[in-house]
Tab-separated table of C-alpha atoms in Angstrom:
chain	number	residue	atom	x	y	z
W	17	UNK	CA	0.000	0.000	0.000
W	18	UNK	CA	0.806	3.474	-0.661
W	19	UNK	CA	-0.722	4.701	2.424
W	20	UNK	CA	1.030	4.851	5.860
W	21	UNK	CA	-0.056	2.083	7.703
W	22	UNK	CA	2.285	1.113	10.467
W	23	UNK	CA	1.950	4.171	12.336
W	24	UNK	CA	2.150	4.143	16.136
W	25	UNK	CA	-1.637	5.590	16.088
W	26	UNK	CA	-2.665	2.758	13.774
W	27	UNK	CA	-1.035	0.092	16.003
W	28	UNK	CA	-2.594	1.568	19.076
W	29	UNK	CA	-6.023	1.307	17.674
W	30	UNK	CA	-4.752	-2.039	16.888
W	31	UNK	CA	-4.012	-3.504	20.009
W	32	UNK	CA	-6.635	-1.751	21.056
W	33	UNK	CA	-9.386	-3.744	19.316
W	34	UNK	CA	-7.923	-7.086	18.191
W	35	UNK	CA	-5.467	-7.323	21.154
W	36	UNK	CA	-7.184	-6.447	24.265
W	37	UNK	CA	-10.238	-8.278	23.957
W	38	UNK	CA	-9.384	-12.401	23.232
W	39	UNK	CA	-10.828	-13.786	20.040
W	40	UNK	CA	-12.054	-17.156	20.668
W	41	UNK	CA	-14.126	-19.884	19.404
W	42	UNK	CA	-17.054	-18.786	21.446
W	43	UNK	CA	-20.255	-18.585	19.471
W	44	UNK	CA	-18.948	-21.243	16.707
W	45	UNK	CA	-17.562	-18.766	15.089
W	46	UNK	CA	-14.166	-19.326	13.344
W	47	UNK	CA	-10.632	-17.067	13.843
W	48	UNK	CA	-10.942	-15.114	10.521
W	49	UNK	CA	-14.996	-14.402	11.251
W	50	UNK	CA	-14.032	-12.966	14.889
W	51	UNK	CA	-11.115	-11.185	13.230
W	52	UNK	CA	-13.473	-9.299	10.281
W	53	UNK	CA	-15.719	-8.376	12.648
W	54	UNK	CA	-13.754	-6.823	14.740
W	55	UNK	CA	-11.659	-4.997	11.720
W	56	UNK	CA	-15.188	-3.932	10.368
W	57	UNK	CA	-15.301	-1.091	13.913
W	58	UNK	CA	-12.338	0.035	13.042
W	59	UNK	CA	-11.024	2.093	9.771
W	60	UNK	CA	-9.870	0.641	6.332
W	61	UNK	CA	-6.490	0.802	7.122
W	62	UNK	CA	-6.419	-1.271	9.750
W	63	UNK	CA	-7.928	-4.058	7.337
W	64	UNK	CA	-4.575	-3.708	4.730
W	65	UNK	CA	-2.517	-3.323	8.300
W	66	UNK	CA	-3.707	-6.824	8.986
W	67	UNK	CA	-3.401	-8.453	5.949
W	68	UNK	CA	0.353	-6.776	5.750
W	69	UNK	CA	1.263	-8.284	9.577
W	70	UNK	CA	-0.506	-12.240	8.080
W	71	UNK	CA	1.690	-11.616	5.039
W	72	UNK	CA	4.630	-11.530	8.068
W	73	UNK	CA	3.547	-14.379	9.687
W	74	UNK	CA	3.355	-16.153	6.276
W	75	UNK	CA	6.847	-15.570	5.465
W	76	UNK	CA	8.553	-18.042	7.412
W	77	UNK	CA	6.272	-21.430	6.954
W	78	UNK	CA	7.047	-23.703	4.514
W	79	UNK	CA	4.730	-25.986	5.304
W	80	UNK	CA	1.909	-24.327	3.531
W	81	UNK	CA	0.807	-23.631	0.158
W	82	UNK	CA	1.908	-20.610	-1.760
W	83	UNK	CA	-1.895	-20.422	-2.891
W	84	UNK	CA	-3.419	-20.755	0.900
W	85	UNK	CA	-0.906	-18.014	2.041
W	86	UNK	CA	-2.041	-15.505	-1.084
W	87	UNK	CA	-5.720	-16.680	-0.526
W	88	UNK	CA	-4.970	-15.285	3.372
W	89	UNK	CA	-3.377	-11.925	2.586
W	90	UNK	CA	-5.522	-10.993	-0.694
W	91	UNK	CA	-8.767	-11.987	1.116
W	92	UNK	CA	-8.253	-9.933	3.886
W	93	UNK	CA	-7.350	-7.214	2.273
W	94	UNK	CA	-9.849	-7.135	0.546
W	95	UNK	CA	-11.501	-5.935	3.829
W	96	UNK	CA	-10.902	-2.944	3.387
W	97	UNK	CA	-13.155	-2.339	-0.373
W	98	UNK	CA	-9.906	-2.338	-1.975
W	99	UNK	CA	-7.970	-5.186	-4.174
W	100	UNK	CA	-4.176	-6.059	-4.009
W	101	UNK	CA	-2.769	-6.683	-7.218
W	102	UNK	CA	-2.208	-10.923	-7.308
W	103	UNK	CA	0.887	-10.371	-9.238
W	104	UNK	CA	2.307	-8.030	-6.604
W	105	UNK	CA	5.629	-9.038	-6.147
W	106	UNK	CA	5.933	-9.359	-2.301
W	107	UNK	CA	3.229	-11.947	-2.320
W	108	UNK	CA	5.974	-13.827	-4.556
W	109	UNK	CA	7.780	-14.359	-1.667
W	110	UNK	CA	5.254	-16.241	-0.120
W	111	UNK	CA	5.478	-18.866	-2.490
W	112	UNK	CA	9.010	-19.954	-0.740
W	113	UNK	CA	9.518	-20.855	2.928
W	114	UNK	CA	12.159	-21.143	5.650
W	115	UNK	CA	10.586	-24.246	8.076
W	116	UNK	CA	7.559	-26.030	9.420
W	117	UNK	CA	5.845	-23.156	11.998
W	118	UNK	CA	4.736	-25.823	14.757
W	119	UNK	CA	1.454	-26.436	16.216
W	120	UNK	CA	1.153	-23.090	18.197
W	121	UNK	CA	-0.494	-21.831	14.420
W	122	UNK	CA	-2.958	-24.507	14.914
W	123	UNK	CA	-3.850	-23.884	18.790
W	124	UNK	CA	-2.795	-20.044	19.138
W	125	UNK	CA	-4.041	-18.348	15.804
W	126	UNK	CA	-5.265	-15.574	17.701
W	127	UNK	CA	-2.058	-15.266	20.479
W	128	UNK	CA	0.134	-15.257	17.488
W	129	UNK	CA	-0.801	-12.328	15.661
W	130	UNK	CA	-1.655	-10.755	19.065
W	131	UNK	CA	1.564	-10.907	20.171
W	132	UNK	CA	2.939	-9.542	16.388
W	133	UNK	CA	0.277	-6.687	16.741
W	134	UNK	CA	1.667	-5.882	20.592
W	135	UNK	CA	5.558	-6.507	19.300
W	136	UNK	CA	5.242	-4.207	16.552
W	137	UNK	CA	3.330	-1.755	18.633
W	138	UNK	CA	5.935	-1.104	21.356
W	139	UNK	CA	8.331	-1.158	19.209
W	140	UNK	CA	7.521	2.230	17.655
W	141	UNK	CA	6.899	3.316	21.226
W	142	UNK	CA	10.564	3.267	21.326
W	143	UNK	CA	12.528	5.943	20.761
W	144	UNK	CA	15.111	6.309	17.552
W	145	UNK	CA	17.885	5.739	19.498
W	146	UNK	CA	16.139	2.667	21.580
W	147	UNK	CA	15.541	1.053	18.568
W	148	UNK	CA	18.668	1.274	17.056
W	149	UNK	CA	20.446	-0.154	20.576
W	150	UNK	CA	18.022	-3.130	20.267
W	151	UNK	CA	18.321	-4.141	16.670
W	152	UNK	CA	22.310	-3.234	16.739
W	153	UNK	CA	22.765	-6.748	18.662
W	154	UNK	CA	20.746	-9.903	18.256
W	155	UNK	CA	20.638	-11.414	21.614
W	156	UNK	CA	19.832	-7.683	23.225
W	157	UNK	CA	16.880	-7.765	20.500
W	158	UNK	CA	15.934	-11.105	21.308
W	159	UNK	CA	15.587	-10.302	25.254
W	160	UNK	CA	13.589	-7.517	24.385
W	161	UNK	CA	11.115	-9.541	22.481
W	162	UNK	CA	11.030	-11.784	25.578
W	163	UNK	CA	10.133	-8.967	27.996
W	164	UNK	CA	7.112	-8.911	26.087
W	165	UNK	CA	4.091	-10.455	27.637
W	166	UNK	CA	3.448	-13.930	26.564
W	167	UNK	CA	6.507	-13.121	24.103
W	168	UNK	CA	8.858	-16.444	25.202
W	169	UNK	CA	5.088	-18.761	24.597
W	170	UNK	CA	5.268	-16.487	21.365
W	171	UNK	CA	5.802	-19.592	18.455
W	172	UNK	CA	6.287	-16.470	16.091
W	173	UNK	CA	9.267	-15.337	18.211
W	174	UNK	CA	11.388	-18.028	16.750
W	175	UNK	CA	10.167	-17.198	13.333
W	176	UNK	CA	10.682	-13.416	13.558
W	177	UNK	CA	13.816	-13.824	15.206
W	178	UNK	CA	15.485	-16.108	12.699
W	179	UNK	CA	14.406	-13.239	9.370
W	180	UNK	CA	15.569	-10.749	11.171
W	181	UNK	CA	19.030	-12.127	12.319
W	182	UNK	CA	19.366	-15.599	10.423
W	183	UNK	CA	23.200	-15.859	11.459
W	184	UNK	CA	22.430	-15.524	14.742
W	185	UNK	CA	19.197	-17.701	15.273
W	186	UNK	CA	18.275	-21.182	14.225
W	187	UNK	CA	15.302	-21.996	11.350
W	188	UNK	CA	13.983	-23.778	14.095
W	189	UNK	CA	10.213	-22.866	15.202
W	190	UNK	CA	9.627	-24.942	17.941
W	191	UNK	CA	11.056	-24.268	21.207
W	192	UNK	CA	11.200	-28.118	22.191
W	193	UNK	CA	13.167	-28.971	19.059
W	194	UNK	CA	15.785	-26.112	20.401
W	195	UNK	CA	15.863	-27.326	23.935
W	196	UNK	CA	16.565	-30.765	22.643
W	197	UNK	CA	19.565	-30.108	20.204
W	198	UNK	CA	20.899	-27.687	23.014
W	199	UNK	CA	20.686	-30.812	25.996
W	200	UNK	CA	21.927	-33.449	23.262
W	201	UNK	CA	25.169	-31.120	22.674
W	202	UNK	CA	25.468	-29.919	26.297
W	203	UNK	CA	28.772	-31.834	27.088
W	204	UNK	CA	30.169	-31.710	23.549
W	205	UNK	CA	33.611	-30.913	23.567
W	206	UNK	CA	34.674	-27.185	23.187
W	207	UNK	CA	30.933	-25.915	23.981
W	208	UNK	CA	31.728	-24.117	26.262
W	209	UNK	CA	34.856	-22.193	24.948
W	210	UNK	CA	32.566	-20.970	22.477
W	211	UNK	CA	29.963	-20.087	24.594
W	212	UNK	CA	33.064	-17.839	26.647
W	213	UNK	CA	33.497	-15.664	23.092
W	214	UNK	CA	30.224	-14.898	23.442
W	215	UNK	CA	30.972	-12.970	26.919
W	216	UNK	CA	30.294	-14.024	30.107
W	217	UNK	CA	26.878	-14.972	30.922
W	218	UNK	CA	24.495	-12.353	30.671
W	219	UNK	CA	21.803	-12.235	34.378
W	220	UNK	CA	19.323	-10.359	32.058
W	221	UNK	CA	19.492	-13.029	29.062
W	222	UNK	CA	15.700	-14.716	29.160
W	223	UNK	CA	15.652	-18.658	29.103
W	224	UNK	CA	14.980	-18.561	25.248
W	225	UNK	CA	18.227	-16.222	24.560
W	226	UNK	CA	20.261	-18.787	26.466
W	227	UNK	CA	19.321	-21.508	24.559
W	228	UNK	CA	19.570	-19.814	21.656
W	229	UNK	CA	23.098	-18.775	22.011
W	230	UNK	CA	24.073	-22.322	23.177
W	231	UNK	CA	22.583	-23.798	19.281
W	232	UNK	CA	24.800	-20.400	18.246
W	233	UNK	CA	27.420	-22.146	20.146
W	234	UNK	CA	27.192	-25.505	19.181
W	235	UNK	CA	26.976	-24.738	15.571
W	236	UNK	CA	30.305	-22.788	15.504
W	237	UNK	CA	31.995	-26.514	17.343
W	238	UNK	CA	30.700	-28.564	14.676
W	239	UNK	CA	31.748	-25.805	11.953
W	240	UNK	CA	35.352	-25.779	11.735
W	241	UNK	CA	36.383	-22.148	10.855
W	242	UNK	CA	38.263	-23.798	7.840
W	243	UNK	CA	34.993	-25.606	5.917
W	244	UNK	CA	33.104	-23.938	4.016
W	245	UNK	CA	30.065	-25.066	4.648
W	246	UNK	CA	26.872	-24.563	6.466
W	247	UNK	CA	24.764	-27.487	8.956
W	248	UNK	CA	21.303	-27.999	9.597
W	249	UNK	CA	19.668	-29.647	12.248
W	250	UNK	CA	17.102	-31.009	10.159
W	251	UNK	CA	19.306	-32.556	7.932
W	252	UNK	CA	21.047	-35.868	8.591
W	253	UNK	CA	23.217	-37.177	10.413
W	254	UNK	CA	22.389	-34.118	12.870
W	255	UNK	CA	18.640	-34.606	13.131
W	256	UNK	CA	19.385	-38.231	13.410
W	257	UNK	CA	21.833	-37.793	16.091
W	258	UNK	CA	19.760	-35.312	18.586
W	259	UNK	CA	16.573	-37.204	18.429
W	260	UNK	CA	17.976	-40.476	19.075
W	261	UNK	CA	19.908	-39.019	22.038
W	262	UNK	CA	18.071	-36.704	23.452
W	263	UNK	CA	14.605	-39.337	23.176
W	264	UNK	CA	11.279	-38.896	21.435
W	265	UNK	CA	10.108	-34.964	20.465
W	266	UNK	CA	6.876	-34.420	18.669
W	267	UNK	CA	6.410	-32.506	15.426
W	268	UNK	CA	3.525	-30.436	15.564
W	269	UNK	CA	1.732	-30.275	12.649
W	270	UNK	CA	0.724	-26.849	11.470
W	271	UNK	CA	-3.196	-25.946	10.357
W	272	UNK	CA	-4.194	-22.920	11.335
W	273	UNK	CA	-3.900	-21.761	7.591
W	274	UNK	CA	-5.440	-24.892	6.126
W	275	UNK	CA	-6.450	-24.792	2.636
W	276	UNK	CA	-10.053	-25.210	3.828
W	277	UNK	CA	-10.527	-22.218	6.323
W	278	UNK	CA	-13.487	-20.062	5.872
W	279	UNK	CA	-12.505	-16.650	5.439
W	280	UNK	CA	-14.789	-13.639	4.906
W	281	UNK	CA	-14.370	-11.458	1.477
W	282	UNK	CA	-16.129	-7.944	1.143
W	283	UNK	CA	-15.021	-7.981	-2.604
W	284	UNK	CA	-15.460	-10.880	-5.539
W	285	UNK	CA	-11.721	-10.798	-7.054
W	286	UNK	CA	-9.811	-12.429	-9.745
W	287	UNK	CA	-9.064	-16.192	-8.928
């Protein structure tokens, strides 16, 4: 959109009337019902701010179709008695994806982009020079995220975490998956030299940070600086390896944007 959308006054009126008040499944009515309803007090920028912060959310899961994940962001902007070009070239991106998003999609549709809508929010309560301190260091960015409320239950913490600083933070969505690579390597031989170049340990780091700079860790052990190469934890032998040791861990499966969900559209547009 040409217009100005994430403003700190739009936000505000955001988590003002999709945060504050819980959407639930009350009255049989499903997340993307609640959600237009809501939108529909509101102005029609909040309806394209909405469909921008799903097109967010949409960026890092793989594990849905490029067609669902337009269907999402065209539909509800189309909220607003406006269409969004389908050839627009940011919805291209959704047709690629970084990892599976867990089951917190599935279970937490509305905590997810609640928590995206608050993140966002008091973020542009921050001042210039705030913001630039926070983003200047990933682990100082990542703490902040986790002072947020509900932001270390956040599954879109891992996701937003890993775009904005993917040298820094595993493509790894669920927070069980991290905790078991991190146990599995726990005693692996020079750990915890490598966790010493990354400064002594930090009282203010939130349980999630210190995980996450222990996978930071263990990937630069079984990196030699010499290779050329880069691991995944998904891929074998690693996955292998840290499931067998560590014991069984669940894959969630991820629904919450199944191909099937009903989702109101104000305008008939081009299919």
């Amino acid at each position: 959109s040409h217009a100005q959308l994430w403003t700190p006054a739009n936000l505000a009126l955001m988590h003002q009337h999709v945060t504050s008040v819980p959407i639930s499944d009350v009255g049989g009515e499903g997340f993307f019902e609640q959600l237009h309803n809501r939108l529909a007090l509101t102005t029609v920028y909040l309806n394209q701010l909405t469909a921008e912060l799903l097109w967010l959310l949409l960026l890092f899961p793989s594990d849905i179709s490029a067609r669902t994940k337009r269907r999402v962001v065209l539909d509800v902007w189309s909220w607003s008695d406006a269409l969004c070009d389908p050839a627009h070239p940011l919805l291209g991106v959704l047709d690629h994806g970084v990892g599976a998003a867990g089951g917190a999609f599935r279970n937490r549709s509305y905590q997810e982009l609640a928590l995206l809508i608050s993140a966002v929010h008091y973020w542009k309560q921050q001042s210039p020079a705030q913001r630039y301190f926070l983003a200047a260091d990933p682990w100082t960015f990542g703490n902040w995220i986790d002072t947020l409320s509900g932001g270390t239950q956040w599954q879109g913490r891992h996701m937003i975490l890993f775009l904005l600083f993917p040298d820094w933070y595993e493509r790894i969505a669920l927070s069980k998956h991290k905790y078991a690579i991190a146990n599995t390597y726990a005693d692996w031989p020079g750990l915890t030299a490598e966790l010493m170049k990354l400064g002594p340990p930090a009282s203010a780091d939130s349980s999630q940070v210190a995980i996450d700079k222990q996978l930071f860790a263990v990937r630069r052990v079984l990196v030699r600086p010499a290779e050329e190469r880069e691991i995944d934890f998904y891929d074998e032998p690693y996955q292998s390896f840290w499931r067998t040791r560590y014991g069984p861990v669940g894959d969630d499966e991820y629904d919450f944007f199944s191909s099937d969900a009903t989702i109101p559209r104000a305008l008939s547009r081009p299919t």
